[in-house]
Amino acid sequence: MCDSRPPRQSSQQPSPRFTRRMLAKAGAGFAAALAFDGKSQTPMTTIAQVEATRAGEWFAPESVGGETGQLQFRANFPFRAIAPHWSGSAGVNAAVEISLSADGKTFSSPRIVGPGNVDAGPADREGRAFGQLMMTDWAEFVRYRCLDANGNEIDLPGLAFSYIDATGGPTLQDVETPSYGGTLSRPPVITRAQWGASLAYGGADDGQWQWTPEYRQVEHIIIHHSETPSFRDPIIEIRSIHYYHAVVRGWGDIGYNYLVDYLGNVFEGRAGGDDVVGGHAFQYAYGSSGICSMGSFSLETSTPEALGSLVWITAWIGRNLDPLGRNDFHETPNLPTICGHRDVNDSSCPGDSLWADLNYIRGGVAAVISGAYDIAPDVPYGPGDVIQVSTDNANFRSRPGTDGSIQATLAMGTILTIVEGPTTNDGYTWYRAAGQQTAGWLSTSVFTRSSVAPPARDFGDGDQVEIASNLLNIRSEPGLYGAIVATMANGDTANVVGDPIVSGGITWVRIDSALGTGWAASQYLAPSGRAAISAAFAIGDQVQVDTAALRLRTDASTGAGVVTTLTQGTRGVVTGGPRLSTGVIWLQIQTDSDSGWVSQQYLAEPRDISIPVPDGRFSVGDEVVVDTDALNLRDSPRRAGRVVAVLWTG
């Protein structure tokens, strides 16, 4: 995931971000790993009825160009990651300039995607040359032109694009993040099973079968960066990288041995355990462990939480090595035990900022291994803790930083529940918290701990309720981490069993229905007899603004803040809802540049999108099979029809 610019020399100035607290937390993580010999003791969670990672491929027509050299195509479905690849006969001295759009009208600024030849695993499939994987917000339309090493337009033989939607499956909120406290109750590594490695293979984790493990004793540790945007859901991006390495490029598995996100979570990478050879630095992967820090650190700095976890996982891997030492390694003499990707390959990885921190990572690792830092107490807040806003007009942001868009403005005394964190950015410590209707990031300067329980919906044992959402997952446990035991449709009825509880910022109600018994999020339930929400569009549907001006709001309420005003014809994709507020049905949509809530009465289907249906494809009485991950069965032949069931593959 790194480009191929020449390496630069490391700065020798001390890094103020390497604090005693950061090193103490690193010591905690290291001790936890030692306690369990690096193996997770967390019970494996079954992922039930989740969508597998989706991918598509589009092949460009040969020798076609316009006056500007730009061409365009539309993917078969919205995606979150894309990469070009071309015939190996054209070599790697080429690049593709790419612009993306969700609606085919407003395109992103062009980005030049170069060859990903420094991400070195097994031989790429069919001898093709593969570009770097480009992460994006939702997109469906692609404009591109091909360039040589001097920026001149060229034709690339065999050009194709692979695009990936890895949103199906667990998110970061579904995974129990580790504690660095003194109990050492579990080692702080998120396993392949937890982040959803199996979704690339159709249900079973075949990493060791698709790419037969080889083993070499680890002598060096090589630090990388993913060169992807910061502060995004790392599990979705890890699944995208995994699919790109394992399936698109044909390696069989992800190339990195471990990955670290901005919160300090550490993820298991390549299957096979200790000393398994990954695919991250050509021959230098033999005898090394590759650790990837999620983000782009050419200009930006890493968070203290990420640096602390880089220190402890490096200390764990190199616990029998000299972190301050140097040794000859393959063709490189006198290579530091802990080095950057650029130290062994022609690459700018892991970015100037993170590479400049390597001296301090080495020192931190040495201190942790020597036991100079005791286990630190837990961070002040953890998932599930109840907090309350302690100032007027506290900003609820879309990402942890003062540049995050304001999702909502919260009044003093607002009760919330911590979902994840902490992470440090812009001089503040941030946590993600959730209320009854929304979630976002807050700095610790605007909230305090609260003994007040979050408000719960008025459902009790024996109450009859209706499903007030197009589709609602019923889970085995009261949390997003629980396996999905059933999916209920809008208007279905159930009986409440026991009292509601709060978990992960969500009030959960245990219900008994014809489809089984499980836990449901209370905001999607309504008292029986009240009209259930009838939404004209479902999540994933494309929509278009059907009025002269439509306010996009931060929440499903006419009193919520205005993100922007959408003009007639603006297109987007439904990403959430429906919600009923003051008699209005609200849907959350994502446009090319913004996300927010709108009233559904001002939305329509895009008028110029038609789906041809082949004449005579099916006849009455034909037996058919579902050939997609999930298919909505509706009560009428239109998108506005009520969803009566969800049919799964096969």
XYZ file of C-alpha atoms in Angstrom:
650
model
C 0.000 0.000 0.000
C 3.054 2.256 -0.289
C 4.488 4.280 -3.160
C 8.025 4.127 -4.506
C 9.636 7.462 -3.712
C 13.306 7.572 -2.575
C 13.929 7.155 1.165
C 14.809 10.093 3.388
C 17.033 10.326 6.437
C 15.478 10.085 9.887
C 15.125 13.096 12.186
C 17.016 12.808 15.460
C 14.904 15.285 17.447
C 12.985 13.771 20.387
C 9.325 13.067 19.796
C 7.090 14.706 22.438
C 4.421 12.103 21.721
C 6.526 9.312 23.311
C 5.321 9.956 26.847
C 5.679 7.886 30.000
C 1.961 7.117 29.875
C 2.244 5.853 26.284
C 5.147 3.588 27.239
C 3.294 2.414 30.359
C 0.348 1.387 28.187
C 2.768 -0.365 25.850
C 4.121 -2.231 28.858
C 0.597 -3.304 29.752
C -0.035 -4.673 26.283
C 3.320 -6.466 26.279
C 2.636 -8.034 29.676
C -0.789 -9.190 28.532
C 0.731 -10.845 25.476
C 3.368 -12.537 27.621
C 0.691 -13.767 30.025
C -1.016 -15.735 27.272
C 2.006 -16.446 25.080
C 0.539 -14.209 22.382
C -2.559 -16.346 21.915
C -6.049 -14.933 22.371
C -8.223 -16.463 25.080
C -11.361 -14.724 23.805
C -14.078 -17.180 22.747
C -14.553 -17.200 19.007
C -17.760 -15.526 17.915
C -19.862 -16.969 15.133
C -20.718 -14.497 12.377
C -24.221 -15.424 11.296
C -26.132 -14.196 8.278
C -23.649 -11.462 7.357
C -22.827 -10.512 3.811
C -19.572 -11.793 2.378
C -17.155 -9.250 0.966
C -18.391 -8.228 -2.483
C -16.079 -7.514 -5.394
C -16.472 -6.729 -9.071
C -14.138 -6.325 -12.018
C -14.448 -4.110 -15.093
C -12.216 -4.533 -18.160
C -11.441 -1.486 -20.286
C -11.851 -1.673 -24.069
C -8.502 -1.755 -25.822
C -7.083 1.435 -27.410
C -10.035 3.704 -26.680
C -9.615 7.374 -25.756
C -11.370 10.699 -25.979
C -10.155 14.227 -26.578
C -9.030 14.519 -22.974
C -8.051 10.885 -22.647
C -10.608 10.422 -19.845
C -12.912 7.429 -19.920
C -15.716 6.494 -17.578
C -17.580 3.421 -16.385
C -20.159 2.500 -13.778
C -19.615 -0.319 -11.302
C -22.260 -2.967 -10.706
C -22.695 -1.815 -7.100
C -21.402 0.931 -4.783
C -17.918 0.214 -3.447
C -15.465 1.455 -0.802
C -12.117 0.433 -2.365
C -10.790 0.204 -5.917
C -7.538 -0.619 -7.705
C -6.423 -0.742 -11.341
C -4.345 -3.549 -12.829
C -3.018 -4.260 -16.287
C -1.052 -6.710 -18.406
C 2.391 -7.488 -17.052
C 3.802 -6.905 -20.541
C 3.323 -3.143 -19.976
C 5.591 -3.184 -16.915
C 5.214 -1.144 -13.737
C 6.374 2.256 -15.034
C 2.791 3.431 -15.422
C -0.043 4.886 -13.346
C -3.774 5.502 -13.598
C -5.421 8.826 -12.703
C -8.784 8.122 -11.036
C -11.779 10.290 -10.068
C -14.796 8.796 -8.304
C -18.468 9.715 -7.920
C -21.509 8.361 -6.123
C -24.007 9.806 -8.623
C -22.124 10.146 -11.918
C -22.304 13.946 -11.768
C -20.009 15.232 -9.055
C -16.546 13.647 -9.156
C -13.721 13.740 -6.644
C -10.414 15.427 -7.389
C -8.195 13.163 -9.513
C -5.790 10.899 -7.673
C -2.871 9.192 -9.361
C -2.630 5.519 -8.405
C 0.758 3.993 -9.054
C 1.876 0.373 -9.119
C 1.680 -1.580 -5.887
C 4.802 -3.539 -6.675
C 6.427 -2.850 -3.292
C 3.631 -4.807 -1.562
C 5.374 -8.074 -2.211
C 3.660 -11.368 -1.502
C 3.561 -14.429 -3.738
C 3.501 -13.975 -7.505
C 0.524 -11.900 -8.660
C -2.132 -13.772 -10.581
C -1.659 -14.171 -14.330
C 1.540 -12.126 -14.174
C -0.438 -8.885 -14.100
C 0.786 -5.539 -12.730
C -1.407 -4.346 -9.840
C -1.884 -0.762 -8.672
C -2.215 0.410 -5.090
C -5.558 -0.132 -3.388
C -7.448 3.173 -3.144
C -9.917 3.595 -0.258
C -12.924 5.852 -0.749
C -16.332 6.853 0.547
C -19.213 5.211 -1.283
C -18.691 5.489 -5.051
C -20.162 3.848 -8.139
C -18.832 5.844 -11.123
C -15.187 5.925 -12.192
C -13.336 8.292 -14.520
C -9.781 7.437 -15.450
C -6.865 8.001 -17.785
C -3.569 6.142 -18.094
C -0.180 7.824 -17.723
C 3.442 6.852 -18.234
C 6.253 7.663 -15.800
C 6.509 11.189 -17.278
C 2.796 11.962 -16.988
C 2.015 11.447 -20.699
C -1.258 9.776 -21.646
C -0.888 6.192 -22.854
C -2.932 3.076 -23.509
C -2.383 0.320 -20.956
C -2.970 -3.140 -22.447
C -5.323 -5.348 -20.492
C -6.401 -2.544 -18.157
C -9.026 -3.562 -15.593
C -10.403 -2.255 -12.305
C -11.287 -4.341 -9.249
C -13.664 -2.709 -6.781
C -14.563 -3.955 -3.300
C -17.374 -3.514 -0.776
C -16.160 -4.998 2.526
C -18.841 -3.392 4.722
C -20.675 -6.700 5.216
C -19.622 -8.213 8.524
C -18.485 -6.938 11.921
C -17.436 -3.324 12.443
C -15.158 -1.960 15.130
C -18.186 -1.480 17.404
C -18.973 -5.209 17.068
C -15.588 -6.230 18.448
C -14.768 -6.113 22.135
C -11.678 -3.912 22.213
C -8.902 -4.834 24.636
C -8.177 -3.487 28.086
C -4.632 -2.621 29.140
C -5.434 -2.957 32.820
C -3.579 -4.989 35.429
C -5.947 -7.963 35.370
C -4.443 -9.312 32.145
C -7.821 -10.918 31.456
C -7.066 -11.254 27.756
C -4.217 -10.432 25.393
C -4.963 -7.334 23.347
C -5.071 -8.814 19.841
C -8.209 -8.813 17.690
C -8.267 -12.163 15.931
C -8.948 -12.982 12.297
C -12.249 -14.560 13.336
C -13.295 -11.335 15.058
C -12.471 -8.966 12.183
C -14.040 -11.294 9.614
C -11.227 -12.882 7.585
C -13.603 -15.680 6.609
C -15.768 -13.264 4.596
C -13.185 -13.193 1.778
C -13.453 -16.952 1.346
C -17.208 -17.403 1.499
C -17.612 -18.490 5.105
C -14.499 -20.363 6.292
C -11.072 -18.865 6.976
C -8.950 -20.526 4.290
C -5.853 -18.348 4.727
C -3.572 -21.273 5.557
C -4.987 -23.407 2.752
C -4.958 -20.779 0.006
C -1.376 -19.750 0.830
C 0.601 -22.589 2.413
C 2.528 -21.207 5.405
C 6.307 -21.115 5.407
C 8.273 -20.389 8.554
C 11.505 -18.525 9.328
C 12.751 -17.385 12.718
C 12.095 -13.649 13.039
C 15.297 -11.586 13.035
C 13.915 -8.177 12.094
C 10.651 -6.249 12.392
C 9.605 -4.084 9.426
C 7.154 -1.207 10.002
C 4.701 -0.189 7.231
C 1.801 2.216 6.808
C -1.348 1.343 4.847
C -1.389 4.767 3.136
C -5.147 4.956 3.605
C -7.221 7.788 5.133
C -7.075 8.084 8.926
C -9.941 7.780 11.420
C -12.096 5.393 9.388
C -13.463 2.009 10.497
C -10.231 -0.026 10.429
C -11.951 -3.410 10.239
C -13.665 -2.522 6.951
C -10.344 -1.350 5.535
C -8.496 -4.426 6.807
C -11.075 -6.641 5.092
C -10.610 -4.602 1.903
C -6.812 -5.021 2.029
C -7.233 -8.698 2.877
C -9.555 -9.302 -0.073
C -7.266 -7.373 -2.406
C -4.206 -9.370 -1.359
C -5.896 -12.753 -0.973
C -8.354 -12.862 -3.869
C -7.773 -10.049 -6.370
C -3.982 -10.393 -6.458
C -4.239 -14.122 -5.851
C -1.901 -14.419 -2.861
C -4.373 -16.372 -0.761
C -4.106 -14.205 2.383
C -3.209 -10.754 3.683
C 0.477 -9.873 3.460
C 1.008 -8.165 6.849
C 1.644 -10.165 10.025
C -0.079 -7.594 12.278
C -1.972 -4.322 11.832
C -2.471 -1.426 14.288
C -5.245 1.195 14.140
C -5.487 4.788 15.415
C -7.177 3.660 18.656
C -4.281 1.348 19.481
C -6.116 -1.862 18.597
C -3.836 -4.610 17.277
C -5.193 -7.022 14.654
C -3.960 -10.471 13.708
C -2.840 -10.530 10.079
C -1.332 -13.411 8.098
C -2.640 -16.816 9.220
C -0.138 -19.274 10.658
C 1.041 -17.872 13.982
C 4.536 -16.970 15.141
C 7.358 -16.845 12.570
C 5.033 -17.324 9.582
C 6.353 -15.645 6.429
C 4.126 -12.801 5.246
C 4.066 -10.836 1.999
C 5.169 -7.284 2.680
C 8.769 -6.679 1.513
C 9.814 -9.223 -1.165
C 12.611 -11.498 0.101
C 12.865 -9.442 3.284
C 9.574 -10.979 4.434
C 11.593 -14.168 5.073
C 12.919 -13.785 8.597
C 10.915 -10.675 9.475
C 7.515 -9.721 10.800
C 5.630 -6.973 8.948
C 3.538 -4.616 11.098
C 1.217 -2.200 9.283
C 0.064 1.021 10.989
C -3.317 1.985 9.503
C -3.215 5.496 8.031
C -0.985 7.703 5.899
C 2.024 9.178 7.684
C 3.882 10.980 4.924
C 2.535 14.303 6.246
C 0.308 13.404 9.223
C 1.550 12.081 12.553
C 0.411 8.861 14.166
C -1.727 8.970 17.320
C -0.074 8.236 20.689
C -2.418 5.259 21.055
C -1.182 3.768 17.767
C 2.455 4.426 18.691
C 1.998 2.770 22.087
C 0.579 -0.352 20.471
C 3.320 -0.378 17.831
C 5.771 -0.425 20.731
C 4.141 -3.308 22.608
C 3.434 -5.574 19.614
C 6.984 -4.942 18.368
C 8.272 -5.773 21.858
C 6.239 -8.978 21.869
C 7.463 -10.102 18.456
C 11.060 -9.083 19.193
C 11.158 -10.143 22.836
C 14.249 -12.294 22.150
C 15.963 -9.696 19.924
C 18.078 -6.611 20.618
C 15.742 -3.724 19.677
C 18.713 -1.324 19.491
C 20.889 -3.714 17.500
C 21.884 -4.069 13.853
C 22.650 -7.124 11.718
C 23.216 -8.010 8.073
C 19.914 -9.159 6.549
C 19.610 -10.548 3.034
C 21.331 -7.994 0.750
C 21.324 -5.153 3.302
C 24.317 -4.832 5.670
C 23.998 -3.513 9.201
C 20.177 -3.277 9.098
C 18.468 -2.097 12.336
C 16.509 -4.854 14.095
C 13.454 -2.561 13.935
C 13.346 -0.822 10.548
C 10.989 0.751 8.039
C 9.858 -0.635 4.711
C 11.936 2.009 2.916
C 15.077 0.612 4.578
C 14.824 -2.612 2.555
C 12.858 -1.675 -0.592
C 12.584 1.311 -2.932
C 9.607 2.836 -1.143
C 8.564 5.878 0.891
C 6.796 3.598 3.403
C 6.059 4.013 6.315
C 5.922 7.746 5.547
C 8.365 10.437 6.668
C 6.590 11.057 9.983
C 6.392 7.460 11.174
C 9.882 6.662 9.875
C 11.242 9.599 11.875
C 9.678 8.017 14.976
C 11.498 4.678 14.550
C 14.408 5.641 16.819
C 11.934 6.355 19.614
C 9.981 3.159 18.901
C 13.267 1.254 19.299
C 13.932 2.979 22.602
C 10.401 2.339 23.790
C 10.625 -1.349 22.879
C 13.894 -1.644 24.790
C 12.308 -0.034 27.851
C 9.238 -2.276 27.715
C 11.247 -5.503 27.288
C 13.528 -4.553 30.186
C 10.487 -4.051 32.424
C 11.203 -0.374 33.003
C 7.506 0.436 32.701
C 4.898 -1.130 34.935
C 1.376 -1.927 33.842
C -0.691 1.258 33.641
C -4.199 1.449 35.042
C -7.093 1.341 32.620
C -7.930 4.471 30.657
C -10.533 6.659 32.442
C -13.443 5.515 30.277
C -14.264 2.307 28.476
C -17.043 0.940 26.249
C -20.341 0.901 28.151
C -19.439 3.693 30.581
C -22.212 6.267 31.042
C -21.203 9.927 30.665
C -22.970 13.272 30.603
C -22.200 16.467 28.711
C -20.698 19.046 31.088
C -20.871 22.198 28.951
C -23.386 24.011 26.788
C -23.376 23.382 23.028
C -20.893 20.476 22.998
C -19.973 19.469 19.449
C -20.705 15.861 18.448
C -18.256 15.243 15.570
C -18.035 12.727 12.734
C -14.383 11.910 13.475
C -11.945 12.430 16.363
C -10.567 15.878 15.603
C -11.537 19.535 15.433
C -11.812 19.173 11.652
C -14.552 16.532 11.940
C -17.942 17.709 10.737
C -20.434 18.535 13.515
C -23.099 15.801 13.635
C -25.084 17.504 16.376
C -24.794 20.102 19.150
C -25.515 18.616 22.569
C -26.987 20.415 25.575
C -25.467 20.286 29.045
C -26.587 17.170 30.902
C -27.139 14.998 27.795
C -26.636 11.335 28.784
C -24.490 9.162 26.499
C -22.680 5.824 26.556
C -19.026 5.330 25.517
C -18.722 3.137 22.416
C -14.983 3.245 21.677
C -11.781 5.139 22.390
C -9.676 6.819 23.422
C -7.618 8.328 20.640
C -5.631 11.563 20.630
C -5.771 14.181 17.878
C -5.402 17.992 17.678
C -4.280 18.099 21.293
C -7.495 16.530 22.660
C -8.418 13.036 23.839
C -11.517 11.763 22.049
C -14.122 9.073 22.688
C -16.945 7.884 20.475
C -20.240 7.920 22.334
C -23.845 7.100 21.491
C -27.231 8.341 22.587
C -30.675 7.077 21.739
C -30.688 8.465 18.212
C -27.141 9.323 17.170
C -23.440 8.665 17.763
C -20.282 10.699 17.337
C -16.957 11.796 18.810
C -16.515 14.020 21.879
C -13.364 15.341 23.546
C -12.920 14.687 27.267
C -13.057 18.460 27.817
C -16.847 18.484 27.338
C -18.078 15.520 29.403
C -17.784 13.830 32.794
C -18.712 10.450 34.219
C -22.386 10.025 35.138
C -24.225 7.663 37.461
C -27.458 8.222 35.559
C -28.600 5.400 33.300
C -29.336 6.319 29.671
C -33.013 6.834 28.900
C -34.785 3.642 27.870
C -37.861 3.215 25.715
C -41.036 2.365 27.596
C -41.186 -1.375 26.962
C -41.605 -3.917 29.736
C -42.154 -7.606 30.270
C -45.241 -8.826 28.411
C -45.678 -5.786 26.147
C -46.544 -6.445 22.501
C -44.453 -4.507 19.979
C -44.179 -4.057 16.218
C -41.070 -3.764 14.082
C -40.752 -0.106 12.991
C -37.995 -0.536 10.415
C -37.750 -2.081 6.963
C -35.520 -4.838 8.351
C -34.414 -5.514 11.910
C -31.735 -7.967 13.024
C -32.595 -9.998 16.115
C -29.414 -10.967 17.976
C -28.408 -13.735 20.375
C -26.908 -11.259 22.853
C -27.814 -7.651 23.800
C -25.155 -5.974 21.660
C -23.930 -5.598 18.093
C -21.472 -8.384 18.855
C -24.319 -10.894 19.204
C -24.940 -13.332 16.361
C -27.971 -12.596 14.163
C -30.605 -15.253 14.869
C -33.378 -13.796 12.695
C -34.261 -10.813 10.506
C -37.756 -9.383 10.976
C -39.725 -7.239 8.548
C -41.587 -3.978 9.025
C -44.862 -4.530 10.903
C -43.999 -7.968 12.310
C -45.140 -8.403 15.904
C -43.420 -9.815 18.990
C -43.772 -9.969 22.767
C -41.267 -8.395 25.170
C -39.576 -10.826 27.567
C -38.059 -9.267 30.709
C -36.750 -5.739 31.146
C -34.621 -3.698 28.681
C -30.879 -3.294 29.273
C -28.303 -0.852 27.889
C -25.230 -2.121 26.037
C -22.870 -0.185 23.781
C -25.002 2.948 23.987
C -28.088 1.111 22.703
C -31.169 0.065 24.694
C -31.864 -3.603 23.951
C -35.178 -5.408 24.394
C -35.533 -9.193 24.446
C -38.459 -10.236 22.272
C -40.199 -13.494 21.405
C -41.604 -13.841 17.872
C -42.626 -16.473 15.362
C -39.032 -16.395 14.070
C -37.490 -17.057 17.469
C -36.307 -15.252 20.584
C -33.522 -12.664 20.704
C -32.487 -9.084 21.390
C -33.610 -6.056 19.344
C -32.564 -2.395 19.439
C -35.472 -0.546 21.063
C -35.401 2.474 18.720
C -36.680 0.214 15.934
C -39.675 -1.035 17.937
C -43.093 0.554 18.363
C -45.997 -0.278 20.663
C -48.373 -2.709 19.009
C -51.260 -0.949 17.297
C -49.265 2.144 16.375
C -48.706 2.413 12.633
C -45.314 0.972 11.731
C -42.989 3.035 9.625
C -43.574 2.508 5.899
C -40.468 3.639 4.063
C -40.462 4.109 0.308
C -36.765 3.192 0.081
C -34.515 0.644 1.718
C -30.856 0.892 2.725
C -28.730 0.719 -0.421
C -31.382 2.246 -2.717
C -30.345 5.152 -4.943
C -32.443 8.274 -4.548
C -32.714 11.747 -6.027
C -33.900 15.027 -4.497
C -37.353 15.838 -5.888
C -37.825 19.403 -4.666
C -36.118 22.721 -5.355
C -34.192 22.792 -2.056
C -33.964 20.117 0.633
C -32.177 20.551 3.959
C -29.790 17.727 4.881
C -29.844 17.532 8.685
C -27.573 16.092 11.367
C -30.417 14.029 12.861
C -33.937 12.874 12.076
C -35.667 16.000 13.314
C -36.703 19.397 12.011
C -34.887 20.838 15.012
C -31.550 19.230 14.102
C -28.678 21.211 12.598
C -28.440 21.703 8.822
C -25.435 20.044 7.160
C -26.156 21.582 3.761
C -29.029 22.349 1.378
C -29.418 19.889 -1.493
C -30.633 21.125 -4.871
C -33.152 19.357 -7.063
C -31.652 16.338 -8.808
C -28.916 15.735 -6.231
C -28.334 12.001 -5.944
C -27.405 9.834 -3.025
C -27.633 6.385 -1.469
C -29.829 5.472 1.504
C -27.553 4.463 4.399
C -29.874 4.478 7.440
C -33.417 4.689 8.743
C -36.287 4.889 8.539
C -37.112 6.937 11.643
C -40.446 8.516 12.554
C -40.281 11.945 14.186
C -43.159 14.436 14.588
C -45.132 12.591 11.906
C -42.297 12.700 9.344
C -40.467 9.637 8.027
C -36.729 10.340 7.824
C -34.011 8.542 5.882
C -30.264 8.902 6.221
C -28.536 9.378 2.864
C -24.965 9.717 1.601
C -24.351 12.104 -1.270
C -21.051 12.554 -3.068
C -19.846 14.982 -0.400
C -22.131 14.849 2.666
C -24.167 12.547 4.888
C -27.304 13.362 6.854
C -31.074 12.944 7.317
C -33.873 14.063 4.996
C -37.633 13.687 4.828
C -38.459 10.816 2.485
C -41.415 12.669 0.935
C -38.941 14.829 -1.000
C -37.032 11.887 -2.491
C -37.673 9.971 -5.701
C -36.040 7.216 -7.708
C -33.393 8.535 -10.146
C -35.331 9.058 -13.349
C -32.651 8.081 -15.848
C -31.822 4.719 -14.282
C -33.536 1.788 -15.910
C -32.828 -1.891 -15.377
C -33.469 -3.965 -18.509
C -35.160 -7.264 -17.870
C -34.467 -9.926 -20.547
C -37.702 -11.068 -22.172
C -38.602 -14.632 -21.417
C -35.883 -15.140 -18.812
C -38.272 -16.827 -16.410
C -41.734 -18.338 -16.829
C -44.468 -19.031 -14.294
C -43.644 -22.276 -12.537
C -39.858 -22.069 -13.086
C -37.711 -23.051 -10.123
C -35.119 -20.356 -9.336
C -32.310 -19.912 -6.832
C -31.144 -16.714 -5.092
C -27.741 -15.738 -6.496
C -26.798 -12.861 -4.197
C -25.951 -12.442 -0.508
C -29.336 -11.056 0.521
C -32.474 -10.460 -1.564
C -35.470 -8.468 -0.345
C -38.815 -10.180 -1.019
C -41.470 -7.431 -1.300
C -45.272 -7.474 -1.226
C -45.510 -5.643 -4.570
C -43.278 -5.278 -7.689
C -41.739 -1.927 -6.730
C -39.040 -0.573 -4.442
C -41.635 0.999 -2.192
C -43.159 -2.420 -1.555
C -42.988 -3.657 2.030
C -40.168 -6.144 2.689
C -41.834 -9.364 3.858
C -38.701 -11.533 4.057
C -35.002 -11.610 3.298
C -33.810 -14.506 1.133
C -30.195 -15.596 1.495
C -27.840 -17.145 -1.087
C -29.132 -20.518 -2.291
